PDB file of C-alpha atoms in Angstrom:
ATOM      1  CA  LYS A 248     -14.373  -3.841  27.902  1.00 86.00           C
ATOM      2  CA  GLN A 249     -15.725  -7.220  26.880  1.00 90.00           C
ATOM      3  CA  GLU A 250     -16.864  -9.406  29.754  1.00 93.00           C
ATOM      4  CA  VAL A 251     -17.992 -13.005  29.463  1.00 96.00           C
ATOM      5  CA  THR A 252     -20.137 -14.663  32.092  1.00 97.00           C
ATOM      6  CA  GLN A 253     -21.056 -18.308  32.405  1.00 97.00           C
ATOM      7  CA  ILE A 254     -23.957 -19.667  34.396  1.00 93.00           C
ATOM      8  CA  PRO A 255     -24.101 -21.889  36.337  1.00 93.00           C
ATOM      9  CA  ALA A 256     -20.621 -22.096  37.813  1.00 94.00           C
ATOM     10  CA  ALA A 257     -21.178 -25.757  38.613  1.00 96.00           C
ATOM     11  CA  LEU A 258     -23.759 -28.315  37.613  1.00 96.00           C
ATOM     12  CA  SER A 259     -24.306 -31.903  38.685  1.00 97.00           C
ATOM     13  CA  VAL A 260     -26.883 -34.073  36.926  1.00 96.00           C
ATOM     14  CA  PRO A 261     -27.627 -37.782  36.547  1.00 97.00           C
ATOM     15  CA  GLU A 262     -26.527 -39.623  33.453  1.00 97.00           C
ATOM     16  CA  GLY A 263     -28.869 -39.456  30.480  1.00 97.00           C
ATOM     17  CA  GLU A 264     -30.233 -35.983  31.079  1.00 96.00           C
ATOM     18  CA  ASN A 265     -30.189 -33.228  28.507  1.00 97.00           C
ATOM     19  CA  LEU A 266     -28.657 -30.024  29.776  1.00 95.00           C
ATOM     20  CA  VAL A 267     -27.932 -26.440  28.824  1.00 96.00           C
ATOM     21  CA  LEU A 268     -24.938 -24.311  29.700  1.00 97.00           C
ATOM     22  CA  ASN A 269     -25.225 -20.561  29.352  1.00 97.00           C
ATOM     23  CA  CYS A 270     -22.765 -17.911  28.255  1.00 98.00           C
ATOM     24  CA  SER A 271     -23.332 -14.174  27.986  1.00 98.00           C
ATOM     25  CA  PHE A 272     -21.099 -11.386  26.714  1.00 97.00           C
ATOM     26  CA  THR A 273     -21.374  -7.636  27.103  1.00 96.00           C
ATOM     27  CA  ASP A 274     -20.187  -6.413  23.689  1.00 92.00           C
ATOM     28  CA  SER A 275     -21.977  -7.817  20.649  1.00 90.00           C
ATOM     29  CA  ALA A 276     -19.160  -6.809  18.273  1.00 91.00           C
ATOM     30  CA  ILE A 277     -17.567 -10.231  18.229  1.00 93.00           C
ATOM     31  CA  TYR A 278     -15.675 -12.047  15.486  1.00 91.00           C
ATOM     32  CA  ASN A 279     -16.621 -15.501  16.723  1.00 93.00           C
ATOM     33  CA  LEU A 280     -17.518 -17.502  19.810  1.00 96.00           C
ATOM     34  CA  GLN A 281     -15.976 -20.808  20.805  1.00 97.00           C
ATOM     35  CA  TRP A 282     -16.879 -23.479  23.332  1.00 98.00           C
ATOM     36  CA  PHE A 283     -14.114 -25.525  24.917  1.00 97.00           C
ATOM     37  CA  ARG A 284     -13.853 -28.413  27.267  1.00 97.00           C
ATOM     38  CA  GLN A 285     -11.080 -28.755  29.840  1.00 95.00           C
ATOM     39  CA  ASP A 286     -10.324 -31.891  31.807  1.00 93.00           C
ATOM     40  CA  PRO A 287      -8.398 -31.507  35.091  1.00 89.00           C
ATOM     41  CA  GLY A 288      -4.725 -30.755  34.496  1.00 86.00           C
ATOM     42  CA  LYS A 289      -5.145 -30.701  30.735  1.00 89.00           C
ATOM     43  CA  GLY A 290      -5.271 -28.149  27.977  1.00 90.00           C
ATOM     44  CA  LEU A 291      -8.426 -27.003  26.217  1.00 93.00           C
ATOM     45  CA  THR A 292     -10.240 -29.003  23.585  1.00 94.00           C
ATOM     46  CA  SER A 293     -12.307 -27.041  21.105  1.00 95.00           C
ATOM     47  CA  LEU A 294     -15.898 -28.282  20.903  1.00 97.00           C
ATOM     48  CA  LEU A 295     -17.677 -25.844  18.627  1.00 97.00           C
ATOM     49  CA  LEU A 296     -16.821 -22.640  16.804  1.00 96.00           C
ATOM     50  CA  ILE A 297     -19.584 -20.232  15.797  1.00 96.00           C
ATOM     51  CA  GLN A 298     -18.716 -17.402  13.459  1.00 94.00           C
ATOM     52  CA  SER A 299     -20.468 -14.083  14.054  1.00 92.00           C
ATOM     53  CA  SER A 300     -22.658 -14.599  10.988  1.00 93.00           C
ATOM     54  CA  GLN A 301     -23.871 -17.996  12.174  1.00 95.00           C
ATOM     55  CA  ARG A 302     -26.706 -18.862  14.549  1.00 96.00           C
ATOM     56  CA  GLU A 303     -25.720 -22.362  15.624  1.00 96.00           C
ATOM     57  CA  GLN A 304     -23.323 -25.245  15.195  1.00 97.00           C
ATOM     58  CA  THR A 305     -23.766 -28.933  15.899  1.00 97.00           C
ATOM     59  CA  SER A 306     -21.340 -31.746  16.569  1.00 96.00           C
ATOM     60  CA  GLY A 307     -22.693 -35.098  17.662  1.00 97.00           C
ATOM     61  CA  ARG A 308     -24.608 -34.658  20.916  1.00 98.00           C
ATOM     62  CA  LEU A 309     -23.542 -31.028  21.197  1.00 98.00           C
ATOM     63  CA  ASN A 310     -25.367 -28.010  19.838  1.00 98.00           C
ATOM     64  CA  ALA A 311     -24.303 -24.422  20.379  1.00 98.00           C
ATOM     65  CA  SER A 312     -26.400 -21.388  19.535  1.00 97.00           C
ATOM     66  CA  LEU A 313     -25.431 -17.767  19.199  1.00 97.00           C
ATOM     67  CA  ASP A 314     -27.619 -14.690  19.559  1.00 96.00           C
ATOM     68  CA  LYS A 315     -25.292 -11.775  18.991  1.00 94.00           C
ATOM     69  CA  SER A 316     -27.871  -9.063  19.487  1.00 92.00           C
ATOM     70  CA  SER A 317     -28.691 -10.252  22.991  1.00 95.00           C
ATOM     71  CA  GLY A 318     -25.126 -11.249  23.778  1.00 96.00           C
ATOM     72  CA  ARG A 319     -25.896 -14.880  24.537  1.00 97.00           C
ATOM     73  CA  SER A 320     -24.816 -18.352  23.622  1.00 98.00           C
ATOM     74  CA  THR A 321     -25.971 -21.714  24.881  1.00 98.00           C
ATOM     75  CA  LEU A 322     -24.342 -25.120  24.742  1.00 98.00           C
ATOM     76  CA  TYR A 323     -26.824 -27.954  24.665  1.00 98.00           C
ATOM     77  CA  ILE A 324     -25.627 -31.435  25.592  1.00 98.00           C
ATOM     78  CA  ALA A 325     -27.993 -34.274  24.782  1.00 98.00           C
ATOM     79  CA  ALA A 326     -28.125 -37.610  26.598  1.00 97.00           C
ATOM     80  CA  SER A 327     -25.294 -36.743  28.955  1.00 97.00           C
ATOM     81  CA  GLN A 328     -22.681 -39.356  29.855  1.00 97.00           C
ATOM     82  CA  PRO A 329     -20.166 -39.601  32.725  1.00 97.00           C
ATOM     83  CA  GLY A 330     -17.410 -38.934  30.177  1.00 97.00           C
ATOM     84  CA  ASP A 331     -18.907 -35.491  29.618  1.00 97.00           C
ATOM     85  CA  SER A 332     -17.775 -34.480  33.107  1.00 97.00           C
ATOM     86  CA  ALA A 333     -15.340 -31.582  32.690  1.00 97.00           C
ATOM     87  CA  THR A 334     -15.166 -27.809  32.845  1.00 96.00           C
ATOM     88  CA  TYR A 335     -16.778 -26.085  29.887  1.00 97.00           C
ATOM     89  CA  LEU A 336     -15.455 -22.713  28.842  1.00 97.00           C
ATOM     90  CA  CYS A 337     -17.018 -20.152  26.572  1.00 97.00           C
ATOM     91  CA  ALA A 338     -14.827 -17.553  24.868  1.00 96.00           C
ATOM     92  CA  VAL A 339     -15.301 -14.760  22.342  1.00 95.00           C
ATOM     93  CA  VAL A 340     -12.928 -13.065  19.936  1.00 92.00           C
ATOM     94  CA  ILE A 341     -13.549  -9.354  19.718  1.00 86.00           C
ATOM     95  CA  GLN A 342     -13.773  -7.808  16.264  1.00 80.00           C
ATOM     96  CA  GLY A 343     -10.471  -6.239  15.280  1.00 77.00           C
ATOM     97  CA  ALA A 344      -8.529  -8.263  17.818  1.00 78.00           C
ATOM     98  CA  GLN A 345      -7.320 -11.826  17.820  1.00 79.00           C
ATOM     99  CA  LYS A 346      -7.320 -12.658  21.472  1.00 83.00           C
ATOM    100  CA  LEU A 347      -9.963 -14.644  23.295  1.00 90.00           C
ATOM    101  CA  VAL A 348     -11.930 -13.382  26.263  1.00 92.00           C
ATOM    102  CA  PHE A 349     -12.974 -16.273  28.488  1.00 93.00           C
ATOM    103  CA  GLY A 350     -15.803 -16.877  30.849  1.00 94.00           C
ATOM    104  CA  GLN A 351     -15.078 -18.440  34.231  1.00 94.00           C
ATOM    105  CA  GLY A 352     -16.375 -21.804  33.108  1.00 95.00           C
ATOM    106  CA  THR A 353     -19.045 -24.267  34.190  1.00 97.00           C
ATOM    107  CA  ARG A 354     -17.849 -27.319  36.075  1.00 96.00           C
ATOM    108  CA  LEU A 355     -20.077 -30.185  34.942  1.00 97.00           C
ATOM    109  CA  THR A 356     -20.422 -33.503  36.740  1.00 97.00           C
ATOM    110  CA  ILE A 357     -22.469 -36.318  35.247  1.00 97.00           C
ATOM    111  CA  ASN A 358     -23.330 -38.947  37.834  1.00 96.00           C
ATOM    112  CA  PRO A 359     -23.617 -42.600  36.713  1.00 93.00           C
TER     113      PRO A 359
ATOM    114  CA  GLY B 288      -5.536 -32.540  11.771  1.00 64.00           C
ATOM    115  CA  ALA B 289      -3.976 -29.332  12.968  1.00 68.00           C
ATOM    116  CA  VAL B 290      -2.477 -29.606  16.423  1.00 91.00           C
ATOM    117  CA  VAL B 291      -0.612 -27.340  18.784  1.00 95.00           C
ATOM    118  CA  SER B 292       2.083 -29.244  20.640  1.00 95.00           C
ATOM    119  CA  GLN B 293       3.415 -27.920  23.931  1.00 96.00           C
ATOM    120  CA  HIS B 294       6.476 -29.234  25.724  1.00 96.00           C
ATOM    121  CA  PRO B 295       7.203 -30.132  28.444  1.00 97.00           C
ATOM    122  CA  SER B 296       3.903 -31.147  29.983  1.00 95.00           C
ATOM    123  CA  ARG B 297       5.338 -30.999  33.448  1.00 96.00           C
ATOM    124  CA  VAL B 298       8.497 -29.432  34.908  1.00 97.00           C
ATOM    125  CA  ILE B 299       9.905 -28.963  38.368  1.00 97.00           C
ATOM    126  CA  CYS B 300      12.710 -26.474  38.840  1.00 96.00           C
ATOM    127  CA  LYS B 301      14.640 -24.893  41.651  1.00 97.00           C
ATOM    128  CA  SER B 302      13.977 -21.345  42.728  1.00 97.00           C
ATOM    129  CA  GLY B 303      16.192 -18.898  40.839  1.00 97.00           C
ATOM    130  CA  THR B 304      16.575 -20.991  37.708  1.00 97.00           C
ATOM    131  CA  SER B 305      14.968 -20.398  34.315  1.00 97.00           C
ATOM    132  CA  VAL B 306      12.573 -22.667  32.489  1.00 98.00           C
ATOM    133  CA  LYS B 307      11.724 -22.713  28.792  1.00 98.00           C
ATOM    134  CA  ILE B 308       8.390 -23.913  27.454  1.00 98.00           C
ATOM    135  CA  GLU B 309       7.926 -24.636  23.751  1.00 97.00           C
ATOM    136  CA  CYS B 310       4.775 -24.292  21.704  1.00 96.00           C
ATOM    137  CA  ARG B 311       4.699 -25.690  18.169  1.00 96.00           C
ATOM    138  CA  SER B 312       2.015 -25.545  15.531  1.00 94.00           C
ATOM    139  CA  LEU B 313       1.908 -28.826  13.627  1.00 92.00           C
ATOM    140  CA  ASP B 314       0.710 -28.882  10.007  1.00 88.00           C
ATOM    141  CA  PHE B 315      -0.036 -25.172   9.942  1.00 91.00           C
ATOM    142  CA  GLN B 316       1.779 -21.886  10.267  1.00 91.00           C
ATOM    143  CA  ALA B 317       1.006 -19.494  13.068  1.00 91.00           C
ATOM    144  CA  THR B 318       2.223 -15.929  12.775  1.00 89.00           C
ATOM    145  CA  THR B 319       0.591 -15.245  16.109  1.00 92.00           C
ATOM    146  CA  MET B 320       0.491 -17.425  19.192  1.00 94.00           C
ATOM    147  CA  PHE B 321      -0.883 -16.730  22.643  1.00 95.00           C
ATOM    148  CA  TRP B 322       0.369 -17.566  26.107  1.00 97.00           C
ATOM    149  CA  TYR B 323      -1.970 -18.031  29.061  1.00 96.00           C
ATOM    150  CA  ARG B 324      -1.610 -18.743  32.719  1.00 96.00           C
ATOM    151  CA  GLN B 325      -4.197 -20.616  34.735  1.00 94.00           C
ATOM    152  CA  PHE B 326      -4.460 -20.755  38.513  1.00 90.00           C
ATOM    153  CA  PRO B 327      -6.286 -23.653  40.210  1.00 86.00           C
ATOM    154  CA  LYS B 328     -10.035 -23.609  39.590  1.00 83.00           C
ATOM    155  CA  GLN B 329      -9.826 -20.367  37.656  1.00 86.00           C
ATOM    156  CA  SER B 330     -10.184 -19.499  34.011  1.00 87.00           C
ATOM    157  CA  LEU B 331      -7.310 -18.680  31.683  1.00 90.00           C
ATOM    158  CA  MET B 332      -5.529 -15.365  31.942  1.00 91.00           C
ATOM    159  CA  LEU B 333      -3.893 -14.075  28.771  1.00 93.00           C
ATOM    160  CA  MET B 334      -0.283 -13.168  29.455  1.00 95.00           C
ATOM    161  CA  ALA B 335       0.995 -12.131  26.047  1.00 95.00           C
ATOM    162  CA  THR B 336       0.560 -12.319  22.309  1.00 94.00           C
ATOM    163  CA  SER B 337       3.574 -13.748  20.499  1.00 92.00           C
ATOM    164  CA  ASN B 338       4.241 -12.342  17.023  1.00 89.00           C
ATOM    165  CA  GLU B 339       6.548 -14.065  14.570  1.00 89.00           C
ATOM    166  CA  GLY B 340       9.560 -11.915  13.795  1.00 86.00           C
ATOM    167  CA  SER B 341       8.661  -9.115  16.179  1.00 88.00           C
ATOM    168  CA  LYS B 342       8.293  -8.338  19.856  1.00 90.00           C
ATOM    169  CA  ALA B 343       5.569  -9.903  21.902  1.00 93.00           C
ATOM    170  CA  THR B 344       2.705  -7.836  23.207  1.00 93.00           C
ATOM    171  CA  TYR B 345       2.234  -8.240  26.942  1.00 95.00           C
ATOM    172  CA  GLU B 346      -0.973  -7.793  28.882  1.00 94.00           C
ATOM    173  CA  GLN B 347      -1.121  -5.246  31.633  1.00 93.00           C
ATOM    174  CA  GLY B 348       0.570  -6.424  34.799  1.00 94.00           C
ATOM    175  CA  VAL B 349       2.688  -9.108  33.118  1.00 96.00           C
ATOM    176  CA  GLU B 350       6.421  -8.571  33.536  1.00 94.00           C
ATOM    177  CA  LYS B 351       8.080  -8.891  30.159  1.00 93.00           C
ATOM    178  CA  ASP B 352      11.532  -9.321  31.697  1.00 95.00           C
ATOM    179  CA  LYS B 353      10.212 -12.189  33.799  1.00 96.00           C
ATOM    180  CA  PHE B 354       8.342 -13.957  31.018  1.00 97.00           C
ATOM    181  CA  LEU B 355      10.485 -13.844  27.891  1.00 96.00           C
ATOM    182  CA  ILE B 356       8.727 -14.749  24.667  1.00 95.00           C
ATOM    183  CA  ASN B 357      10.437 -15.610  21.417  1.00 93.00           C
ATOM    184  CA  HIS B 358       8.622 -16.407  18.168  1.00 92.00           C
ATOM    185  CA  ALA B 359      11.496 -17.124  15.813  1.00 83.00           C
ATOM    186  CA  SER B 360       9.632 -19.144  13.214  1.00 91.00           C
ATOM    187  CA  LEU B 361       6.118 -19.604  11.869  1.00 92.00           C
ATOM    188  CA  THR B 362       5.689 -22.804  13.855  1.00 93.00           C
ATOM    189  CA  LEU B 363       7.470 -22.202  17.146  1.00 95.00           C
ATOM    190  CA  SER B 364       7.002 -19.853  20.067  1.00 96.00           C
ATOM    191  CA  THR B 365       8.821 -20.187  23.372  1.00 96.00           C
ATOM    192  CA  LEU B 366       8.086 -18.838  26.825  1.00 97.00           C
ATOM    193  CA  THR B 367      10.986 -18.594  29.253  1.00 97.00           C
ATOM    194  CA  VAL B 368      10.223 -18.024  32.902  1.00 97.00           C
ATOM    195  CA  THR B 369      13.364 -16.345  34.193  1.00 97.00           C
ATOM    196  CA  SER B 370      14.619 -16.531  37.764  1.00 97.00           C
ATOM    197  CA  ALA B 371      11.592 -18.557  38.706  1.00 97.00           C
ATOM    198  CA  HIS B 372      10.136 -18.337  42.194  1.00 96.00           C
ATOM    199  CA  PRO B 373       7.460 -20.437  43.916  1.00 96.00           C
ATOM    200  CA  GLU B 374       4.790 -17.848  43.083  1.00 95.00           C
ATOM    201  CA  ASP B 375       5.451 -18.539  39.396  1.00 96.00           C
ATOM    202  CA  SER B 376       4.204 -22.088  39.887  1.00 96.00           C
ATOM    203  CA  SER B 377       1.170 -22.433  37.676  1.00 96.00           C
ATOM    204  CA  PHE B 378      -0.320 -24.039  34.597  1.00 96.00           C
ATOM    205  CA  TYR B 379       0.843 -22.364  31.383  1.00 97.00           C
ATOM    206  CA  ILE B 380      -0.991 -22.932  28.089  1.00 96.00           C
ATOM    207  CA  CYS B 381      -0.298 -21.720  24.564  1.00 96.00           C
ATOM    208  CA  SER B 382      -2.632 -21.408  21.610  1.00 95.00           C
ATOM    209  CA  ALA B 383      -2.697 -20.541  17.946  1.00 93.00           C
ATOM    210  CA  GLN B 384      -5.603 -19.527  15.761  1.00 88.00           C
ATOM    211  CA  MET B 385      -6.814 -21.060  12.521  1.00 85.00           C
ATOM    212  CA  VAL B 386      -9.332 -19.101  10.484  1.00 79.00           C
ATOM    213  CA  ASP B 387     -11.771 -21.959   9.973  1.00 82.00           C
ATOM    214  CA  ARG B 388     -11.188 -23.802  13.232  1.00 86.00           C
ATOM    215  CA  GLY B 389     -10.832 -21.073  15.795  1.00 89.00           C
ATOM    216  CA  MET B 390      -8.297 -21.203  18.586  1.00 92.00           C
ATOM    217  CA  ILE B 391      -6.349 -24.409  19.089  1.00 94.00           C
ATOM    218  CA  PHE B 392      -4.658 -25.002  22.422  1.00 94.00           C
ATOM    219  CA  GLY B 393      -1.603 -26.911  23.495  1.00 95.00           C
ATOM    220  CA  GLN B 394      -1.715 -29.528  26.213  1.00 94.00           C
ATOM    221  CA  GLY B 395      -0.411 -27.140  28.851  1.00 95.00           C
ATOM    222  CA  THR B 396       2.671 -27.162  31.077  1.00 97.00           C
ATOM    223  CA  ARG B 397       2.488 -27.614  34.818  1.00 96.00           C
ATOM    224  CA  LEU B 398       5.377 -25.632  36.326  1.00 97.00           C
ATOM    225  CA  THR B 399       6.354 -26.223  39.925  1.00 97.00           C
ATOM    226  CA  VAL B 400       9.112 -24.098  41.433  1.00 97.00           C
ATOM    227  CA  VAL B 401      10.637 -25.499  44.620  1.00 96.00           C
TER     228      VAL B 401
END
């Protein structure tokens, strides 16, 4: 059974810092991995999608890496801003299935 | 761009009544959609997979007679919470998958049963 773990559960840093969020999964047979952001009371916004054949994806100040063999992904946020405050969720799609398996999320607070 | 639209965003209903939530894929067809439930400060829990033209597949522990799913077209799936009770109060979210964009989520529906 695929399990996804995110560390840390919560993180609070001052504005301007670079930070890394971690995601690990137990079964390396994944189709893809996706990072989402969720604001309180809202749905999920997709940040980055990494296919199983890819090693990383970048969008603006965000960079996500994928190491399938070790079952790890990281989300790097550069020059953090208060608007980055949200819960960040990592999820994988298992090969042969369509559904996502989510981590518990990292609640990020960027202090002005 | 491709969007998944969910309606309503917020609903309050009386105990014992039924509530329908709609999930539409805009600008793309979705033969499969997914319904999740989210409790406060917790991650998403997959309830069921909605398949266009066929029966939904429910996750273990989810009552299919309580949570009726209909996927009558390639762009619309509905979730009906039947005979709702206060314990059904939650945040419900739908999603659909695009091959090159991954999973796209709706805005979510906050259901409160009083």
